[in-house]
């Protein structure tokens, strides 16, 4: 089963918490702090697997979560790092943020392995907070939170040349004649529902990869039919072969067909129209009039635009060799590297506020109530009775944006702040 699109949930591992402990050994009455650091959370990593050619596995598993880091231990023991989660995908897979549709990574070309979400850093143990004035710190740093994201995976085939055109104009027949591909061929619309790739071998070791893009229809750029599913696979191609039924065997005007498909390509992605294009006027074996009016009309319309027209018969093979070498000459003048989409999504957006989800509300007594799981955890780690511990907690609130949110809520000096049973007076 071919699948070229999937939506999955990703979550990296949380960092392990730092540990609070003190060295306690015989004849060592004041051993000092020896709490170890927490381990780093596991990363979410995407990697190309050349043995894959579909995203069908992602229809069975839609949630991918890396392992958390282990908390630190006594005697300066470092917590174990969480195991990274490596997700295998076929080459050509584009990873996009689900909400914005922006590209996070394109698994193509030289980009064979990409860290998408980083695991949280492990928290520092209390051994790091000992100073000459604070020799027994009773607090440690919590591990950094994980990152999570819904993403869309899109498989865009990697081919040098794309065959485009209306259904049933002979694209699959042409691909099967010139390459090792064997797409299903029949005389009805939408025989091809999946893109097919074939390697075209020319003389002297020359050649290129050709893709048969399923038949387009008018309105495809607006998602009519399977428009977006089809058009997605054209984006990487460098040269387009526009296959048209020059014999009008189904009663359509070939000139109007070409204009209609080009309109859909332009509406979907304006950049597609800037790529080299040739026209394969197919089914010439079905033309019994030696003076083919439709072929002359196509040439008069498009050859002045620099678009070469090749009369061919995909069934008999007549004119196909000239078409292939004409396309190869175009490819030689283009960059040989595959088309790779640049990153658009700003990954730093995931870090904004991820360390400390919290709420700030004012209760009926006029107190400002601050709550959040990381605040509660930090209070459990911190010795607020010591000056050093209180300063540490103040810096934590400042760095996490809590003080800024209190000011936005209208807090004034002398107002009361309540956090999980602890009450403070607010002063700058």
CSV table of C-alpha atoms in Angstrom, one decimal:
chain,number,residue,atom,x,y,z
A,1,UNK,CA,0.0,0.0,0.0
A,2,UNK,CA,1.4,3.4,-1.0
A,3,UNK,CA,0.9,6.3,1.5
A,4,UNK,CA,2.5,9.7,1.0
A,5,UNK,CA,1.0,11.7,3.9
A,6,UNK,CA,0.7,11.1,7.7
A,7,UNK,CA,0.1,13.1,10.9
A,8,UNK,CA,2.0,12.1,14.0
A,9,UNK,CA,2.7,13.3,17.5
A,10,UNK,CA,6.3,13.7,18.7
A,11,UNK,CA,7.6,14.2,22.2
A,12,UNK,CA,11.2,14.3,23.3
A,13,UNK,CA,12.4,13.0,26.7
A,14,UNK,CA,12.3,15.2,29.9
A,15,UNK,CA,15.6,15.9,31.6
A,16,UNK,CA,16.1,14.1,34.9
A,17,UNK,CA,16.0,16.2,38.1
A,18,UNK,CA,19.1,17.0,40.1
A,19,UNK,CA,19.5,15.3,43.4
A,20,UNK,CA,19.8,16.7,46.9
A,21,UNK,CA,21.9,14.7,49.3
A,22,UNK,CA,24.9,15.0,51.6
A,23,UNK,CA,28.0,12.8,52.1
A,24,UNK,CA,27.5,10.7,55.2
A,25,UNK,CA,30.4,8.5,56.1
A,26,UNK,CA,32.1,7.3,59.2
A,27,UNK,CA,34.7,9.8,60.4
A,28,UNK,CA,33.4,12.4,57.8
A,29,UNK,CA,31.1,14.5,60.0
A,30,UNK,CA,30.7,17.3,57.4
A,31,UNK,CA,31.1,15.7,54.0
A,32,UNK,CA,29.2,18.4,52.2
A,33,UNK,CA,26.7,18.1,49.3
A,34,UNK,CA,27.0,15.2,46.9
A,35,UNK,CA,23.8,15.2,44.9
A,36,UNK,CA,24.4,14.2,41.3
A,37,UNK,CA,23.0,15.7,38.1
A,38,UNK,CA,20.0,14.4,36.2
A,39,UNK,CA,20.4,12.7,32.8
A,40,UNK,CA,19.5,14.3,29.6
A,41,UNK,CA,16.2,13.4,27.9
A,42,UNK,CA,16.2,11.5,24.7
A,43,UNK,CA,16.0,13.3,21.3
A,44,UNK,CA,13.5,12.7,18.5
A,45,UNK,CA,15.6,11.9,15.4
A,46,UNK,CA,14.5,11.3,11.8
A,47,UNK,CA,16.7,9.2,9.6
A,48,UNK,CA,16.5,8.1,6.0
A,49,UNK,CA,16.0,4.4,5.3
A,50,UNK,CA,16.7,3.5,1.7
A,51,UNK,CA,14.6,0.4,2.0
A,52,UNK,CA,11.4,2.4,2.5
A,53,UNK,CA,9.3,4.0,-0.2
A,54,UNK,CA,6.0,4.8,1.6
A,55,UNK,CA,4.7,6.3,4.9
A,56,UNK,CA,2.2,3.5,5.4
A,57,UNK,CA,3.8,2.5,8.8
A,58,UNK,CA,2.8,5.9,10.2
A,59,UNK,CA,-0.8,5.0,9.7
A,60,UNK,CA,-0.4,2.3,12.4
A,61,UNK,CA,1.6,4.2,14.9
A,62,UNK,CA,0.9,7.9,15.4
A,63,UNK,CA,2.6,8.7,18.7
A,64,UNK,CA,6.4,8.8,19.1
A,65,UNK,CA,7.9,9.5,22.6
A,66,UNK,CA,11.5,9.4,23.6
A,67,UNK,CA,12.7,8.2,27.0
A,68,UNK,CA,13.1,10.6,29.9
A,69,UNK,CA,16.5,11.1,31.7
A,70,UNK,CA,16.9,9.5,35.0
A,71,UNK,CA,17.2,11.7,38.2
A,72,UNK,CA,20.6,12.1,39.8
A,73,UNK,CA,21.7,10.1,42.8
A,74,UNK,CA,23.7,10.4,46.0
A,75,UNK,CA,27.5,10.2,45.9
A,76,UNK,CA,27.6,12.5,42.9
A,77,UNK,CA,26.0,9.8,40.7
A,78,UNK,CA,24.8,11.1,37.3
A,79,UNK,CA,21.4,10.0,36.2
A,80,UNK,CA,21.3,7.9,33.0
A,81,UNK,CA,20.5,9.7,29.8
A,82,UNK,CA,17.2,8.9,28.1
A,83,UNK,CA,17.5,6.8,25.0
A,84,UNK,CA,17.0,8.7,21.7
A,85,UNK,CA,14.1,7.7,19.5
A,86,UNK,CA,15.2,7.2,15.8
A,87,UNK,CA,12.4,7.3,13.3
A,88,UNK,CA,13.1,5.8,9.9
A,89,UNK,CA,11.5,7.5,6.8
A,90,UNK,CA,11.9,7.2,3.0
A,91,UNK,CA,14.1,9.7,1.2
A,92,UNK,CA,12.0,12.6,0.1
A,93,UNK,CA,10.0,12.9,3.3
A,94,UNK,CA,9.2,16.5,4.3
A,95,UNK,CA,8.5,17.2,8.0
A,96,UNK,CA,6.1,20.1,8.5
A,97,UNK,CA,4.6,21.7,11.6
A,98,UNK,CA,0.9,20.7,11.6
A,99,UNK,CA,-0.5,24.0,12.7
A,100,UNK,CA,1.5,26.4,10.4
A,101,UNK,CA,2.4,24.1,7.6
A,102,UNK,CA,6.0,25.4,7.7
A,103,UNK,CA,8.8,23.1,6.8
A,104,UNK,CA,10.9,21.8,9.7
A,105,UNK,CA,13.2,19.5,7.8
A,106,UNK,CA,13.5,17.9,4.3
A,107,UNK,CA,14.9,14.4,4.5
A,108,UNK,CA,16.5,14.5,1.0
A,109,UNK,CA,19.9,14.8,-0.6
A,110,UNK,CA,22.7,15.0,2.0
A,111,UNK,CA,20.3,15.6,4.9
A,112,UNK,CA,20.1,11.9,5.9
A,113,UNK,CA,19.7,12.4,9.7
A,114,UNK,CA,18.0,15.3,11.5
A,115,UNK,CA,17.4,16.0,15.2
A,116,UNK,CA,13.8,17.3,15.2
A,117,UNK,CA,13.1,17.7,19.0
A,118,UNK,CA,15.9,17.9,21.6
A,119,UNK,CA,15.5,16.2,25.0
A,120,UNK,CA,15.5,18.3,28.1
A,121,UNK,CA,18.7,19.1,29.9
A,122,UNK,CA,19.3,17.2,33.1
A,123,UNK,CA,19.1,19.3,36.3
A,124,UNK,CA,22.2,20.1,38.4
A,125,UNK,CA,22.5,18.4,41.7
A,126,UNK,CA,23.1,20.3,44.9
A,127,UNK,CA,26.8,19.7,44.8
A,128,UNK,CA,27.0,22.5,42.2
A,129,UNK,CA,25.5,25.1,44.6
A,130,UNK,CA,28.0,24.9,47.5
A,131,UNK,CA,29.8,28.2,48.2
A,132,UNK,CA,32.0,29.5,51.0
A,133,UNK,CA,28.9,31.1,52.6
A,134,UNK,CA,26.4,28.3,51.6
A,135,UNK,CA,28.1,25.0,52.4
A,136,UNK,CA,25.0,22.9,52.7
A,137,UNK,CA,22.5,23.9,49.9
A,138,UNK,CA,19.2,22.0,50.2
A,139,UNK,CA,18.1,22.6,46.7
A,140,UNK,CA,18.8,21.2,43.2
A,141,UNK,CA,17.8,22.1,39.7
A,142,UNK,CA,14.8,20.3,38.1
A,143,UNK,CA,15.3,18.7,34.8
A,144,UNK,CA,14.3,20.7,31.7
A,145,UNK,CA,10.9,19.8,30.2
A,146,UNK,CA,10.5,17.9,27.0
A,147,UNK,CA,9.4,19.3,23.7
A,148,UNK,CA,6.3,18.1,21.9
A,149,UNK,CA,4.9,18.8,18.5
A,150,UNK,CA,2.3,17.6,16.0
A,151,UNK,CA,3.8,17.2,12.6
A,152,UNK,CA,2.7,16.3,9.1
A,153,UNK,CA,4.9,14.0,7.1
A,154,UNK,CA,4.7,14.4,3.3
A,155,UNK,CA,6.5,12.2,0.9
A,156,UNK,CA,7.5,14.1,-2.3
A,157,UNK,CA,9.1,11.8,-4.8
A,158,UNK,CA,12.6,12.6,-5.9
A,159,UNK,CA,12.8,12.6,-9.7
A,160,UNK,CA,14.6,14.6,-12.4
A,161,UNK,CA,11.6,14.6,-14.8
A,162,UNK,CA,7.9,14.7,-14.1
A,163,UNK,CA,5.2,13.5,-16.5
A,164,UNK,CA,2.1,15.7,-16.3
A,165,UNK,CA,-1.1,15.9,-18.2
A,166,UNK,CA,-4.8,14.9,-18.1
A,167,UNK,CA,-5.8,11.3,-17.3
A,168,UNK,CA,-5.6,8.7,-20.0
A,169,UNK,CA,-3.2,10.6,-22.3
A,170,UNK,CA,-0.5,8.0,-22.2
A,171,UNK,CA,1.9,8.9,-19.4
A,172,UNK,CA,2.1,5.5,-17.9
A,173,UNK,CA,2.5,3.9,-21.3
A,174,UNK,CA,5.4,6.3,-22.0
A,175,UNK,CA,7.1,5.5,-18.6
A,176,UNK,CA,6.8,1.8,-19.1
A,177,UNK,CA,8.4,2.0,-22.6
A,178,UNK,CA,11.4,4.1,-21.6
A,179,UNK,CA,12.2,2.8,-18.2
A,180,UNK,CA,12.1,-0.3,-15.9
A,181,UNK,CA,8.8,0.9,-14.3
A,182,UNK,CA,5.7,-1.2,-14.8
A,183,UNK,CA,2.7,1.0,-13.8
A,184,UNK,CA,-0.8,-0.4,-14.3
A,185,UNK,CA,-2.1,0.6,-17.7
A,186,UNK,CA,-5.7,0.5,-18.9
A,187,UNK,CA,-8.1,2.6,-21.0
A,188,UNK,CA,-10.0,4.3,-18.2
A,189,UNK,CA,-9.5,7.4,-16.2
A,190,UNK,CA,-7.3,7.4,-13.1
A,191,UNK,CA,-5.6,4.1,-13.8
A,192,UNK,CA,-2.7,5.6,-11.9
A,193,UNK,CA,-3.5,6.6,-8.4
A,194,UNK,CA,0.1,6.5,-7.1
A,195,UNK,CA,3.2,8.1,-8.5
A,196,UNK,CA,5.6,5.7,-10.2
A,197,UNK,CA,9.3,6.2,-10.7
A,198,UNK,CA,11.4,4.8,-13.5
A,199,UNK,CA,15.1,5.0,-14.4
A,200,UNK,CA,15.7,6.1,-18.1
A,201,UNK,CA,19.0,4.7,-19.4
A,202,UNK,CA,20.5,6.4,-22.4
A,203,UNK,CA,23.7,5.7,-24.3
A,204,UNK,CA,27.1,6.1,-22.7
A,205,UNK,CA,25.8,5.6,-19.2
A,206,UNK,CA,23.6,8.7,-19.4
A,207,UNK,CA,20.2,8.7,-17.9
A,208,UNK,CA,17.7,10.3,-15.4
A,209,UNK,CA,14.8,9.4,-13.1
A,210,UNK,CA,11.3,10.0,-14.4
A,211,UNK,CA,8.1,10.1,-12.4
A,212,UNK,CA,4.6,9.4,-13.7
A,213,UNK,CA,2.5,11.9,-11.8
A,214,UNK,CA,-1.2,10.7,-11.6
A,215,UNK,CA,-3.6,12.5,-13.9
A,216,UNK,CA,-4.5,16.0,-13.1
A,217,UNK,CA,-7.9,17.6,-13.5
A,218,UNK,CA,-9.2,21.2,-13.5
A,219,UNK,CA,-9.4,22.5,-10.0
A,220,UNK,CA,-6.6,20.3,-8.7
A,221,UNK,CA,-4.8,23.3,-7.2
A,222,UNK,CA,-7.8,23.9,-5.1
A,223,UNK,CA,-7.8,20.3,-3.9
A,224,UNK,CA,-10.5,19.0,-6.3
A,225,UNK,CA,-10.3,15.2,-6.7
A,226,UNK,CA,-6.9,14.2,-5.4
A,227,UNK,CA,-5.3,17.4,-6.6
A,228,UNK,CA,-3.0,18.3,-3.7
A,229,UNK,CA,-2.0,14.6,-3.4
A,230,UNK,CA,-0.9,14.6,-7.0
A,231,UNK,CA,0.7,18.1,-7.2
A,232,UNK,CA,2.9,17.5,-4.2
A,233,UNK,CA,5.0,15.1,-6.2
A,234,UNK,CA,5.8,17.6,-9.0
A,235,UNK,CA,7.6,20.0,-6.7
A,236,UNK,CA,11.0,18.3,-6.8
A,237,UNK,CA,11.1,17.7,-10.5
A,238,UNK,CA,13.5,19.8,-12.6
A,239,UNK,CA,12.0,19.3,-16.0
A,240,UNK,CA,8.3,18.8,-16.9
A,241,UNK,CA,7.1,16.7,-19.8
A,242,UNK,CA,3.6,17.7,-20.6
A,243,UNK,CA,2.0,14.7,-22.3
A,244,UNK,CA,-1.1,15.5,-24.4
A,245,UNK,CA,-3.4,13.5,-26.6
A,246,UNK,CA,-2.6,15.2,-29.9
A,247,UNK,CA,-5.1,12.9,-31.7
A,248,UNK,CA,-8.0,14.0,-29.6
A,249,UNK,CA,-9.1,10.4,-29.2
A,250,UNK,CA,-11.5,11.4,-26.3
A,251,UNK,CA,-12.8,14.5,-28.1
A,252,UNK,CA,-10.8,17.1,-26.0
A,253,UNK,CA,-8.9,20.0,-27.5
A,254,UNK,CA,-5.2,19.3,-26.8
A,255,UNK,CA,-4.3,23.0,-26.8
A,256,UNK,CA,-7.0,23.7,-24.2
A,257,UNK,CA,-5.7,20.7,-22.1
A,258,UNK,CA,-2.2,22.1,-22.0
A,259,UNK,CA,-3.4,25.5,-20.9
A,260,UNK,CA,-5.7,24.1,-18.3
A,261,UNK,CA,-3.0,22.0,-16.7
A,262,UNK,CA,-0.5,24.8,-16.8
A,263,UNK,CA,-3.1,27.0,-15.0
A,264,UNK,CA,-3.3,24.4,-12.2
A,265,UNK,CA,0.4,24.2,-11.9
A,266,UNK,CA,0.7,28.0,-11.7
A,267,UNK,CA,-2.1,28.2,-9.1
A,268,UNK,CA,-0.5,25.5,-6.9
A,269,UNK,CA,3.1,26.8,-7.1
A,270,UNK,CA,4.2,29.7,-9.3
A,271,UNK,CA,7.7,28.4,-9.3
A,272,UNK,CA,6.7,25.3,-11.3
A,273,UNK,CA,6.1,27.4,-14.4
A,274,UNK,CA,9.7,28.7,-14.3
A,275,UNK,CA,11.0,25.2,-14.8
A,276,UNK,CA,11.9,23.9,-18.3
A,277,UNK,CA,9.0,22.2,-20.0
A,278,UNK,CA,8.6,20.2,-23.1
A,279,UNK,CA,5.4,18.9,-24.8
A,280,UNK,CA,5.0,15.3,-25.9
A,281,UNK,CA,2.3,15.3,-28.5
A,282,UNK,CA,1.3,11.7,-28.0
A,283,UNK,CA,-0.9,9.2,-29.9
A,284,UNK,CA,0.4,10.3,-33.2
A,285,UNK,CA,-0.1,6.8,-34.4
A,286,UNK,CA,-3.9,7.4,-34.2
A,287,UNK,CA,-3.6,10.4,-36.5
A,288,UNK,CA,-4.5,9.3,-40.1
A,289,UNK,CA,-4.5,12.8,-41.6
A,290,UNK,CA,-0.9,13.5,-42.6
A,291,UNK,CA,-1.5,17.2,-41.9
A,292,UNK,CA,-2.2,17.2,-38.2
A,293,UNK,CA,-3.9,20.5,-37.5
A,294,UNK,CA,-3.7,20.0,-33.7
A,295,UNK,CA,0.1,19.5,-33.8
A,296,UNK,CA,0.6,22.6,-35.8
A,297,UNK,CA,-1.6,24.6,-33.5
A,298,UNK,CA,0.4,23.4,-30.4
A,299,UNK,CA,3.7,24.3,-32.1
A,300,UNK,CA,2.5,27.8,-33.1
A,301,UNK,CA,1.3,28.4,-29.6
A,302,UNK,CA,4.2,27.1,-27.5
A,303,UNK,CA,7.4,26.9,-29.5
A,304,UNK,CA,7.7,30.8,-29.7
A,305,UNK,CA,7.6,30.6,-25.8
A,306,UNK,CA,10.7,28.3,-25.9
A,307,UNK,CA,8.7,25.1,-25.2
A,308,UNK,CA,9.8,22.4,-27.6
A,309,UNK,CA,7.1,20.1,-29.0
A,310,UNK,CA,7.9,16.4,-29.8
A,311,UNK,CA,5.4,14.4,-31.8
A,312,UNK,CA,5.5,10.8,-30.4
A,313,UNK,CA,3.7,7.5,-30.1
A,314,UNK,CA,4.2,5.9,-26.7
A,315,UNK,CA,2.7,2.7,-28.1
A,316,UNK,CA,5.0,2.3,-31.1
A,317,UNK,CA,8.0,4.2,-29.7
A,318,UNK,CA,8.1,6.6,-32.7
A,319,UNK,CA,9.7,9.9,-31.7
A,320,UNK,CA,10.4,8.8,-28.2
A,321,UNK,CA,14.2,8.8,-28.5
A,322,UNK,CA,14.3,12.4,-29.7
A,323,UNK,CA,12.1,13.4,-26.8
A,324,UNK,CA,14.4,11.7,-24.2
A,325,UNK,CA,17.6,13.2,-25.6
A,326,UNK,CA,15.9,16.6,-25.8
A,327,UNK,CA,15.0,16.3,-22.1
A,328,UNK,CA,18.5,15.1,-21.2
A,329,UNK,CA,20.1,18.1,-22.9
A,330,UNK,CA,17.9,20.4,-20.7
A,331,UNK,CA,18.9,18.5,-17.5
A,332,UNK,CA,22.6,18.9,-18.3
A,333,UNK,CA,22.3,22.6,-18.0
A,334,UNK,CA,20.6,22.4,-14.5
A,335,UNK,CA,22.0,21.8,-11.0
A,336,UNK,CA,22.4,18.0,-10.5
A,337,UNK,CA,21.6,18.3,-6.8
A,338,UNK,CA,18.0,17.2,-5.8
A,339,UNK,CA,15.5,19.9,-5.0
A,340,UNK,CA,15.6,20.3,-1.1
A,341,UNK,CA,13.1,22.5,0.7
A,342,UNK,CA,14.6,25.0,3.2
A,343,UNK,CA,13.6,25.1,6.8
A,344,UNK,CA,10.8,27.6,7.6
A,345,UNK,CA,9.8,26.7,11.1
A,346,UNK,CA,11.6,28.5,13.9
A,347,UNK,CA,12.4,25.7,16.4
A,348,UNK,CA,13.1,28.3,19.2
A,349,UNK,CA,9.3,28.8,19.3
A,350,UNK,CA,9.2,25.4,21.1
A,351,UNK,CA,11.3,26.7,23.9
A,352,UNK,CA,9.2,29.7,24.6
A,353,UNK,CA,7.5,29.0,27.9
A,354,UNK,CA,8.1,25.3,27.7
A,355,UNK,CA,10.1,25.2,30.9
A,356,UNK,CA,7.4,26.6,33.1
A,357,UNK,CA,3.7,26.3,32.2
A,358,UNK,CA,1.9,28.4,34.9
A,359,UNK,CA,-1.2,30.4,35.6
A,360,UNK,CA,-1.5,33.8,37.4
A,361,UNK,CA,-5.0,34.6,38.8
A,362,UNK,CA,-6.3,37.0,41.4
A,363,UNK,CA,-8.6,35.5,44.0
A,364,UNK,CA,-11.5,37.1,46.0
A,365,UNK,CA,-9.2,38.2,48.7
A,366,UNK,CA,-7.1,40.3,46.3
A,367,UNK,CA,-4.2,37.8,46.4
A,368,UNK,CA,-2.3,36.9,43.3
A,369,UNK,CA,-2.3,33.1,43.0
A,370,UNK,CA,0.5,31.5,41.0
A,371,UNK,CA,0.3,27.8,40.1
A,372,UNK,CA,2.2,25.4,37.9
A,373,UNK,CA,3.8,21.9,38.2
A,374,UNK,CA,7.4,23.2,37.8
A,375,UNK,CA,6.8,25.9,40.4
A,376,UNK,CA,5.5,23.3,42.9
A,377,UNK,CA,8.5,21.1,42.2
A,378,UNK,CA,10.9,24.0,42.6
A,379,UNK,CA,9.4,24.9,46.0
A,380,UNK,CA,9.9,21.3,47.1
A,381,UNK,CA,13.6,21.5,46.2
A,382,UNK,CA,14.4,25.0,47.5
A,383,UNK,CA,15.3,26.0,51.1
A,384,UNK,CA,13.5,29.3,51.3
A,385,UNK,CA,14.7,29.8,54.9
A,386,UNK,CA,18.2,30.5,53.7
A,387,UNK,CA,19.1,33.8,51.9
A,388,UNK,CA,20.9,31.9,49.2
A,389,UNK,CA,17.9,29.7,48.6
A,390,UNK,CA,15.5,32.6,48.5
A,391,UNK,CA,17.6,34.5,45.9
A,392,UNK,CA,17.9,31.3,43.9
A,393,UNK,CA,14.0,31.0,43.8
A,394,UNK,CA,13.6,34.7,42.9
A,395,UNK,CA,15.9,34.3,39.9
A,396,UNK,CA,14.0,31.2,38.9
A,397,UNK,CA,10.7,33.2,38.9
A,398,UNK,CA,12.3,36.0,36.9
A,399,UNK,CA,13.9,33.7,34.3
A,400,UNK,CA,10.7,31.8,33.9
A,401,UNK,CA,8.6,34.9,33.2
A,402,UNK,CA,6.4,34.6,36.4
A,403,UNK,CA,7.4,38.1,37.6
A,404,UNK,CA,6.6,39.6,34.2
A,405,UNK,CA,3.2,38.0,34.2
A,406,UNK,CA,2.4,39.3,37.7
A,407,UNK,CA,3.2,42.8,36.5
A,408,UNK,CA,1.0,42.4,33.5
A,409,UNK,CA,-1.8,41.3,35.8
A,410,UNK,CA,-1.4,44.6,37.6
A,411,UNK,CA,0.4,43.6,40.8
A,412,UNK,CA,1.7,46.5,43.0
A,413,UNK,CA,4.4,46.7,45.7
A,414,UNK,CA,3.0,45.2,48.9
A,415,UNK,CA,0.5,43.0,47.2
A,416,UNK,CA,0.2,39.4,48.3
A,417,UNK,CA,1.4,36.5,46.2
A,418,UNK,CA,0.3,32.9,47.1
A,419,UNK,CA,2.1,29.8,45.9
A,420,UNK,CA,0.9,26.4,47.1
A,421,UNK,CA,0.3,27.5,50.7
A,422,UNK,CA,3.3,29.9,50.8
A,423,UNK,CA,2.5,33.6,51.1
A,424,UNK,CA,4.9,36.4,50.0
A,425,UNK,CA,4.7,40.2,49.8
A,426,UNK,CA,5.6,41.5,46.4
A,427,UNK,CA,8.5,44.0,46.2
A,428,UNK,CA,10.7,44.9,43.2
